[in-house]
CSV table of C-alpha atoms and ligand atoms in Angstrom, one decimal:
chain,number,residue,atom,x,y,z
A,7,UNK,CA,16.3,-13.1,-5.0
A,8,UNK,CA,13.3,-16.1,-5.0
A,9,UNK,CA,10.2,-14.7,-3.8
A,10,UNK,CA,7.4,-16.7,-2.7
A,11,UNK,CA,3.6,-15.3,-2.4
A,12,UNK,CA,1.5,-17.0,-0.2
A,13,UNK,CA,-2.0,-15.3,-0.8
A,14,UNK,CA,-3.2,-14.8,-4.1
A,15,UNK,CA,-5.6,-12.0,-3.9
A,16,UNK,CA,-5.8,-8.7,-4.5
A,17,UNK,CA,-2.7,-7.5,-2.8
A,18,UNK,CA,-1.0,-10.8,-3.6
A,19,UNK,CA,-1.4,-10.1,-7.3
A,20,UNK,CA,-0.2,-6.6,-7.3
A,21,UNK,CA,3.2,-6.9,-5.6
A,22,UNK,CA,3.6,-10.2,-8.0
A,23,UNK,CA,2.4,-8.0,-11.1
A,24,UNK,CA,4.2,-5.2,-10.1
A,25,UNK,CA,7.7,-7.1,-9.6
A,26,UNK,CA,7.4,-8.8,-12.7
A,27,UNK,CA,7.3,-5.6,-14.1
A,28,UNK,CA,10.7,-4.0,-12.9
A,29,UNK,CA,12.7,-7.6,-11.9
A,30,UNK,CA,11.4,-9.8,-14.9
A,31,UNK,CA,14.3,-11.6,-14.5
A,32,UNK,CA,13.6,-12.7,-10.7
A,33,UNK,CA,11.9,-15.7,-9.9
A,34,UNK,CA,8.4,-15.5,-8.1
A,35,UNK,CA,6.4,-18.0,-7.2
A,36,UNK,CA,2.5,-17.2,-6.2
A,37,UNK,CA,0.6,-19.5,-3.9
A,38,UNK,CA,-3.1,-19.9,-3.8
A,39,UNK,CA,-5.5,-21.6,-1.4
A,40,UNK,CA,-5.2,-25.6,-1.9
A,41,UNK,CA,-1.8,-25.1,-3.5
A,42,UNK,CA,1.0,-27.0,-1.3
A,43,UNK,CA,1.9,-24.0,0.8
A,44,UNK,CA,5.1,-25.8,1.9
A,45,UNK,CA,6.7,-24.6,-1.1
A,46,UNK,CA,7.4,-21.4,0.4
A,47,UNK,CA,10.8,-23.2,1.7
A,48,UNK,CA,11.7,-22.5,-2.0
A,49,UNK,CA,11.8,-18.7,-0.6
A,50,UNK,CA,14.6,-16.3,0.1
A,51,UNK,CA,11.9,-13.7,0.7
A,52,UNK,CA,8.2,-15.1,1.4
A,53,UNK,CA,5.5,-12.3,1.1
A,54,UNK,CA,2.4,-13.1,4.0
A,55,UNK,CA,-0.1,-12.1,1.4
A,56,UNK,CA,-3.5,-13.1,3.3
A,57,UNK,CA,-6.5,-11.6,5.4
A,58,UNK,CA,-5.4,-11.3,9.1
A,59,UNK,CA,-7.7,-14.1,9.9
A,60,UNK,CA,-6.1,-16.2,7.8
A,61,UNK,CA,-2.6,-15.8,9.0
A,62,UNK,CA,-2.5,-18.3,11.7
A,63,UNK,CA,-3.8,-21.1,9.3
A,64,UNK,CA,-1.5,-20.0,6.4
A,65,UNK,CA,1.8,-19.9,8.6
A,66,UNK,CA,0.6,-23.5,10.3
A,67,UNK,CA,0.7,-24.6,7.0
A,68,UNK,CA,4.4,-23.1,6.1
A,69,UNK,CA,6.5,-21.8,8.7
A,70,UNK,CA,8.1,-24.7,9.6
A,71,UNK,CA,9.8,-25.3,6.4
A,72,UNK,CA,11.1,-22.0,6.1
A,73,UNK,CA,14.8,-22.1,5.2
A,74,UNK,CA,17.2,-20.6,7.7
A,75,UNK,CA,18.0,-16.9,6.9
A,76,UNK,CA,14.7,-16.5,5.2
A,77,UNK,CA,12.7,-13.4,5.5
A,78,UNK,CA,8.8,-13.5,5.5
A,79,UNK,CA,7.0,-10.3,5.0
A,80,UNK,CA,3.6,-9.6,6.5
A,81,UNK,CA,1.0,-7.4,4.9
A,82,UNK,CA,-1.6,-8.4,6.8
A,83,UNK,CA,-3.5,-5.5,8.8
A,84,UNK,CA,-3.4,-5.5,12.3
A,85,UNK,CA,-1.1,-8.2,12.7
A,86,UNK,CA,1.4,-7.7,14.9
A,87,UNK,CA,5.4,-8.6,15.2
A,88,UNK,CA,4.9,-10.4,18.4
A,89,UNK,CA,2.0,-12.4,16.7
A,90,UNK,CA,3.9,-13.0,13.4
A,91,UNK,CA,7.2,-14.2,15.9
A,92,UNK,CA,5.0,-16.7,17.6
A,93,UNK,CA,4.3,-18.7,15.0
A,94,UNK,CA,7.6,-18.0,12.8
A,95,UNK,CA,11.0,-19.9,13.5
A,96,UNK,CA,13.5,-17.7,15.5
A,97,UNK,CA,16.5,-18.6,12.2
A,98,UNK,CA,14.0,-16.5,9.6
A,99,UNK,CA,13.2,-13.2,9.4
A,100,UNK,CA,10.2,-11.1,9.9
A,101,UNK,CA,9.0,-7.7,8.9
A,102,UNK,CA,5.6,-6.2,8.9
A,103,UNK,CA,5.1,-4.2,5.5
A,104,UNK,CA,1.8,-2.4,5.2
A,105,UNK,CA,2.2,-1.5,0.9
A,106,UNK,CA,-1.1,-0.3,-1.3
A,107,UNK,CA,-2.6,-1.4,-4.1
A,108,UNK,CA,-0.5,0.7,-7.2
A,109,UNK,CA,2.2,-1.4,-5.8
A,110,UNK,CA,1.0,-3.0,-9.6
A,111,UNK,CA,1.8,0.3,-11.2
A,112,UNK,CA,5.3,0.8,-9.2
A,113,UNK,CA,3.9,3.7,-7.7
A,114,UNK,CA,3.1,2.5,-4.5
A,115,UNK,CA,3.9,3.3,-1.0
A,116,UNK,CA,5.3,1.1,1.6
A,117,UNK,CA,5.6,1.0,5.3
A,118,UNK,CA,7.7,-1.1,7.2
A,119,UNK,CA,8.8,-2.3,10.6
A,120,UNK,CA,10.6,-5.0,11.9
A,121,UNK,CA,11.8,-6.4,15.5
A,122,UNK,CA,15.4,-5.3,15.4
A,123,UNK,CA,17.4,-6.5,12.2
A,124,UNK,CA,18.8,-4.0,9.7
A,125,UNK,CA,19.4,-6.6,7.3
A,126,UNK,CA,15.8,-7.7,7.2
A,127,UNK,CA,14.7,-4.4,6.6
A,128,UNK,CA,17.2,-4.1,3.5
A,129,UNK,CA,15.8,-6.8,1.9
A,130,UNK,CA,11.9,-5.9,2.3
A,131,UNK,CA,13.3,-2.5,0.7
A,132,UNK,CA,15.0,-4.3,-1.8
A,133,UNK,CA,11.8,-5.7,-2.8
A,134,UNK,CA,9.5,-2.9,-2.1
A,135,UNK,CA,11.4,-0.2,-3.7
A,136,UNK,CA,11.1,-1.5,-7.2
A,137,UNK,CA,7.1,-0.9,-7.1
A,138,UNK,CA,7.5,2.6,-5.1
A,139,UNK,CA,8.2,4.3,-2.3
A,140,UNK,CA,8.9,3.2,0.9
A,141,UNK,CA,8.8,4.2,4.9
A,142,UNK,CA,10.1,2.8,7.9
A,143,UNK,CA,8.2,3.6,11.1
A,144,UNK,CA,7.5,2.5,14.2
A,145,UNK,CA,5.4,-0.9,14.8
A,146,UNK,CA,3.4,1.5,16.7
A,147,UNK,CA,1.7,3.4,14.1
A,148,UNK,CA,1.6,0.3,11.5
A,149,UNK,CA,-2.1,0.5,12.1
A,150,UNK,CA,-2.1,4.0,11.4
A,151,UNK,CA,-0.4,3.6,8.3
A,152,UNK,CA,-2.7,1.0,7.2
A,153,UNK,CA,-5.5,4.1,7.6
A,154,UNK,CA,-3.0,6.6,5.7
A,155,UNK,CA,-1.9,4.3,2.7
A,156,UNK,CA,-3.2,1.2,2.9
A,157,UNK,CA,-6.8,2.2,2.7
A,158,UNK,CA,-5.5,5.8,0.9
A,159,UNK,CA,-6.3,4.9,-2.6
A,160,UNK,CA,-9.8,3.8,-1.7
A,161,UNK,CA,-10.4,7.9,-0.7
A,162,UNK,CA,-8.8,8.9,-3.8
A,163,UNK,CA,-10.5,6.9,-6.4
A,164,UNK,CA,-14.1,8.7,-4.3
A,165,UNK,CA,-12.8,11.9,-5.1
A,166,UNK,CA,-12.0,10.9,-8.3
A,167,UNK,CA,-15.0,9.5,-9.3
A,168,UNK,CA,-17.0,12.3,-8.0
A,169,UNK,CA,-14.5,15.0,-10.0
A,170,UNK,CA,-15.1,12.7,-13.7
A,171,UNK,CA,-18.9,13.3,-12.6
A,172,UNK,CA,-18.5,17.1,-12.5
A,173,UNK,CA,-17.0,16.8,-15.7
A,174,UNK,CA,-19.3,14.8,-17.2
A,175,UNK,CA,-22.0,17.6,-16.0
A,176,UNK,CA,-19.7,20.1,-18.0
A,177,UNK,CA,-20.0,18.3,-21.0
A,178,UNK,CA,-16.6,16.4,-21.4
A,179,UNK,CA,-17.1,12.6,-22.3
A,180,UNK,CA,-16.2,10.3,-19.4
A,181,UNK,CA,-12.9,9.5,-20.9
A,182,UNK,CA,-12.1,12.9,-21.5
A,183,UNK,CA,-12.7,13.7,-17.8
A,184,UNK,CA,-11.2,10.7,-16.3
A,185,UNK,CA,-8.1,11.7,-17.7
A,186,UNK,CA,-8.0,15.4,-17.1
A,187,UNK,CA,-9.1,14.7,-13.6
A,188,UNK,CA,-6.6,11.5,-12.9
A,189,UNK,CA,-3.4,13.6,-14.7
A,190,UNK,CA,-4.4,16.6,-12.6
A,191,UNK,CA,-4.2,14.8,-9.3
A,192,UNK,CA,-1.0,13.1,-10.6
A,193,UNK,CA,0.6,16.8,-11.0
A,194,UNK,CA,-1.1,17.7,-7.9
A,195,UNK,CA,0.7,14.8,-6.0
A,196,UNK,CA,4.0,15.0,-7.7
A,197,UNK,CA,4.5,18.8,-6.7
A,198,UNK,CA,3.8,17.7,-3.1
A,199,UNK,CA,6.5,15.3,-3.1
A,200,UNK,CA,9.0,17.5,-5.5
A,201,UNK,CA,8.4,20.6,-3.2
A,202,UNK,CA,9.5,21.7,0.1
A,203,UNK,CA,6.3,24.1,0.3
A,204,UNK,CA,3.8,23.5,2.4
A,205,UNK,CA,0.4,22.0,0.5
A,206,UNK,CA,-1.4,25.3,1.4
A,207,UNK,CA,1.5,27.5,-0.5
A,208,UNK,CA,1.3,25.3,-3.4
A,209,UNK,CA,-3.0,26.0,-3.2
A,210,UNK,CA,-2.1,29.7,-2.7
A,211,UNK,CA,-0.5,29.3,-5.8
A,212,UNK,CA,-3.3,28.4,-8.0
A,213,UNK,CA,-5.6,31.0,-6.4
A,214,UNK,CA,-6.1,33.9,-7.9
A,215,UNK,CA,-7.6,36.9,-6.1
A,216,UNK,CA,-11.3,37.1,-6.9
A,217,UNK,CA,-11.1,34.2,-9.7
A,218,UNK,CA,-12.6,31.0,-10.1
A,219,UNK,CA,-10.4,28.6,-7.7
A,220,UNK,CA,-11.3,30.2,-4.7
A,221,UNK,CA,-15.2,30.0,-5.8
A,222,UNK,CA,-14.7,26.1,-5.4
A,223,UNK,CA,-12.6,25.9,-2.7
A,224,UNK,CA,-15.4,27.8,-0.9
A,225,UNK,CA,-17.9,25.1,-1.8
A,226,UNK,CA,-15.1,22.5,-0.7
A,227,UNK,CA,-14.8,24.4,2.7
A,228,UNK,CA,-18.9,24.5,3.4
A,229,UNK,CA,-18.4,21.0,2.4
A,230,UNK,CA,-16.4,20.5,5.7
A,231,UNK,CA,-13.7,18.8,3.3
A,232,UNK,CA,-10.6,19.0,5.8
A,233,UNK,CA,-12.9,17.9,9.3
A,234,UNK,CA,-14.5,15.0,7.0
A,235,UNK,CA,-11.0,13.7,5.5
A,236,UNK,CA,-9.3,13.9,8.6
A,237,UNK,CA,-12.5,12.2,10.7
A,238,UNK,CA,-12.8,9.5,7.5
A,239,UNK,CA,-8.7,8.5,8.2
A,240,UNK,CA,-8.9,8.3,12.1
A,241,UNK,CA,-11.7,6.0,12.0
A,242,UNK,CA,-10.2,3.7,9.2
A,243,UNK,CA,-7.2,3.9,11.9
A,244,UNK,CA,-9.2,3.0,14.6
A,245,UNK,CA,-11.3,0.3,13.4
B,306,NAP,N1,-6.2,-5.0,-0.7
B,306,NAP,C1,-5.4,-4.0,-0.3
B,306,NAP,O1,-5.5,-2.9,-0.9
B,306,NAP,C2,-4.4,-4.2,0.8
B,306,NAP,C3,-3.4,-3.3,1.0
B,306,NAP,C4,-2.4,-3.5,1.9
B,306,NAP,C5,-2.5,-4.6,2.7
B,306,NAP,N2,-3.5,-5.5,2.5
B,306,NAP,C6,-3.6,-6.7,3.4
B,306,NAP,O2,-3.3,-7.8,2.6
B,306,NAP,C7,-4.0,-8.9,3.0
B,306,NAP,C8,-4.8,-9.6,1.9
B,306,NAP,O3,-5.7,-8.6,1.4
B,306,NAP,P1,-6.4,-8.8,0.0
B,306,NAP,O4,-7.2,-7.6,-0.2
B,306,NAP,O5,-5.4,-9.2,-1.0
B,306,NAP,O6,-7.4,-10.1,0.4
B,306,NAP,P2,-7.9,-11.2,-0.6
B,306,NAP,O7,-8.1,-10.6,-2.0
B,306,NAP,O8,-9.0,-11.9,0.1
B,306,NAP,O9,-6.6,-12.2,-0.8
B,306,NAP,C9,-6.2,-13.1,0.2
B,306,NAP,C10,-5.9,-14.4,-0.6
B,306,NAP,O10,-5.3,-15.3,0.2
B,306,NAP,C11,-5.8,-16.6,0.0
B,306,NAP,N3,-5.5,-17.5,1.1
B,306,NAP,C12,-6.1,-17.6,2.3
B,306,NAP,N4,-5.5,-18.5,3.1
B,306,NAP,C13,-4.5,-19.0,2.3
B,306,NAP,C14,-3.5,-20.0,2.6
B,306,NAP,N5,-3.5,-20.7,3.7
B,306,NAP,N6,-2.6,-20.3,1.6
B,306,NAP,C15,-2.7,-19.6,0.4
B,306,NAP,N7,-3.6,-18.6,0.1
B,306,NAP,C16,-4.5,-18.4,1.1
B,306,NAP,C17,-7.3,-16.3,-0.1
B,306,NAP,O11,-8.0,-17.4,-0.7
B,306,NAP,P3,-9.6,-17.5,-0.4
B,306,NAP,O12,-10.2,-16.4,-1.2
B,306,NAP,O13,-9.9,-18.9,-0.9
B,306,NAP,O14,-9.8,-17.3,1.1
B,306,NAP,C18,-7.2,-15.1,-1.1
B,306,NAP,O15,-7.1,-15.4,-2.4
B,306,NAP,C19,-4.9,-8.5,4.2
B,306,NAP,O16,-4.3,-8.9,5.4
B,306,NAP,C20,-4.9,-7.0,4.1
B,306,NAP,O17,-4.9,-6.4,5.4
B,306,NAP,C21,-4.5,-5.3,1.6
């Protein structure tokens, strides 16, 4: 599969890092602001890799050399199908992919959706799948997963930093405590995803009566954790 990149920025450079990784063999081409962006015709799949301000310009500058039976993918936030269709010609394909950024590390998380093809969404799978997992939902909540996973990592690496901090205050160096607290979510995440309990079973499961866990999750709880996480996710959704 040829994949083109328009949008070499953060996001841009993960999925390219990140397929380079599991496809080396496949060929990707990234393009960059002043590069000729007309060589996205080269694509089979053409990855939309730019702010949503900048999609308009970027897809004036492309769209109409897209090859037949092309696919481009969108990760731009906020913009829509109907926008994307607008400015795309009816023979290629569209699909609105909202990924993160440990795409790079193929453990990402994608969502997708698209107008109505099943073979468009195969191949943004295709693609997507190497560097994770990956969703299809409704183009409704597309702005709600850019607040769940898109932005996601950015609350994680907060709790993370504060949780090395505690560490350091305990005494462990901030390597030391960067790793037990990184591996520990790690564990904590893949027991989620390899268990059909519910997250507050699993937390039971830690806690033992009158021990030390459920002296911090106290703190967490006067803390307002839970209001503040879910409060924190709704706005990024809403903004
Ligand atoms: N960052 C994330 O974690 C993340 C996650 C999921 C989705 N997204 C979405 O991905 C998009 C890009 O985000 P980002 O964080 O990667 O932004 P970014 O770092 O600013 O990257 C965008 C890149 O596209 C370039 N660009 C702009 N117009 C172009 C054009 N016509 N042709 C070629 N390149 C062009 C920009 O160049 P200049 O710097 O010269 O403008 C910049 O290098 C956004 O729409 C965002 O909603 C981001």
């Amino acid at each position: 599969m040829k994949i083109v990149i328009v949008g070499n920025g953060r996001i841009g450079r993960a999925i390219a890092g990140g397929i380079r990784r599991a496809r080396p063999s496949w060929p990707i081409r990234t393009l960059g602001r002043g590069d000729d962006c007309a060589a996205a015709r080269e694509g089979e799949v053409v990855l939309l890799c730019v702010k949503p301000q900048q999609v308009r310009g970027a897809l004036e500058g492309f769209a109409s050399a897209l090859q037949p039976g092309s696919l481009v993918i969108s990760v731009a936030a906020r913009t829509t199908l109907a926008d994307l269709r607008a400015a795309i010609p009816a023979c290629v394909g569209v699909v609105r992919a909202m990924p993160n950024l440990p795409v790079s590390e193929l453990v990402g998380m994608t969502a997708f959706a698209c107008e109505s093809e099943p073979k468009d969404l195969e191949r943004a799978e295709a693609v997507f799948s190497l560097l994770g997992r990956t969703l299809r939902v409704e183009e409704r909540l597309m702005d709600a997963a850019t607040a769940m996973n898109g932005c996601g990592p950015a609350y994680a690496y907060v709790i993370v930093e504060a949780w090395i901090d505690a560490g350091i205050k305990l005494g462990f160096s901030y390597e030391t405590s960067r790793t037990l607290v990184a591996q520990t979510l790690l564990g904590a995440a893949a027991s989620v995803l390899a268990s059909k309990e519910h997250p507050a079973a699993l937390k039971t499961a830690v806690t033992t009566p009158a021990g030390c866990t459920i002296e911090g999750l106290l703190q967490l709880e006067d803390g307002r954790i839970r209001s503040t996480i879910v409060r924190a996710v709704i706005a990024a959704a809403e903004a």
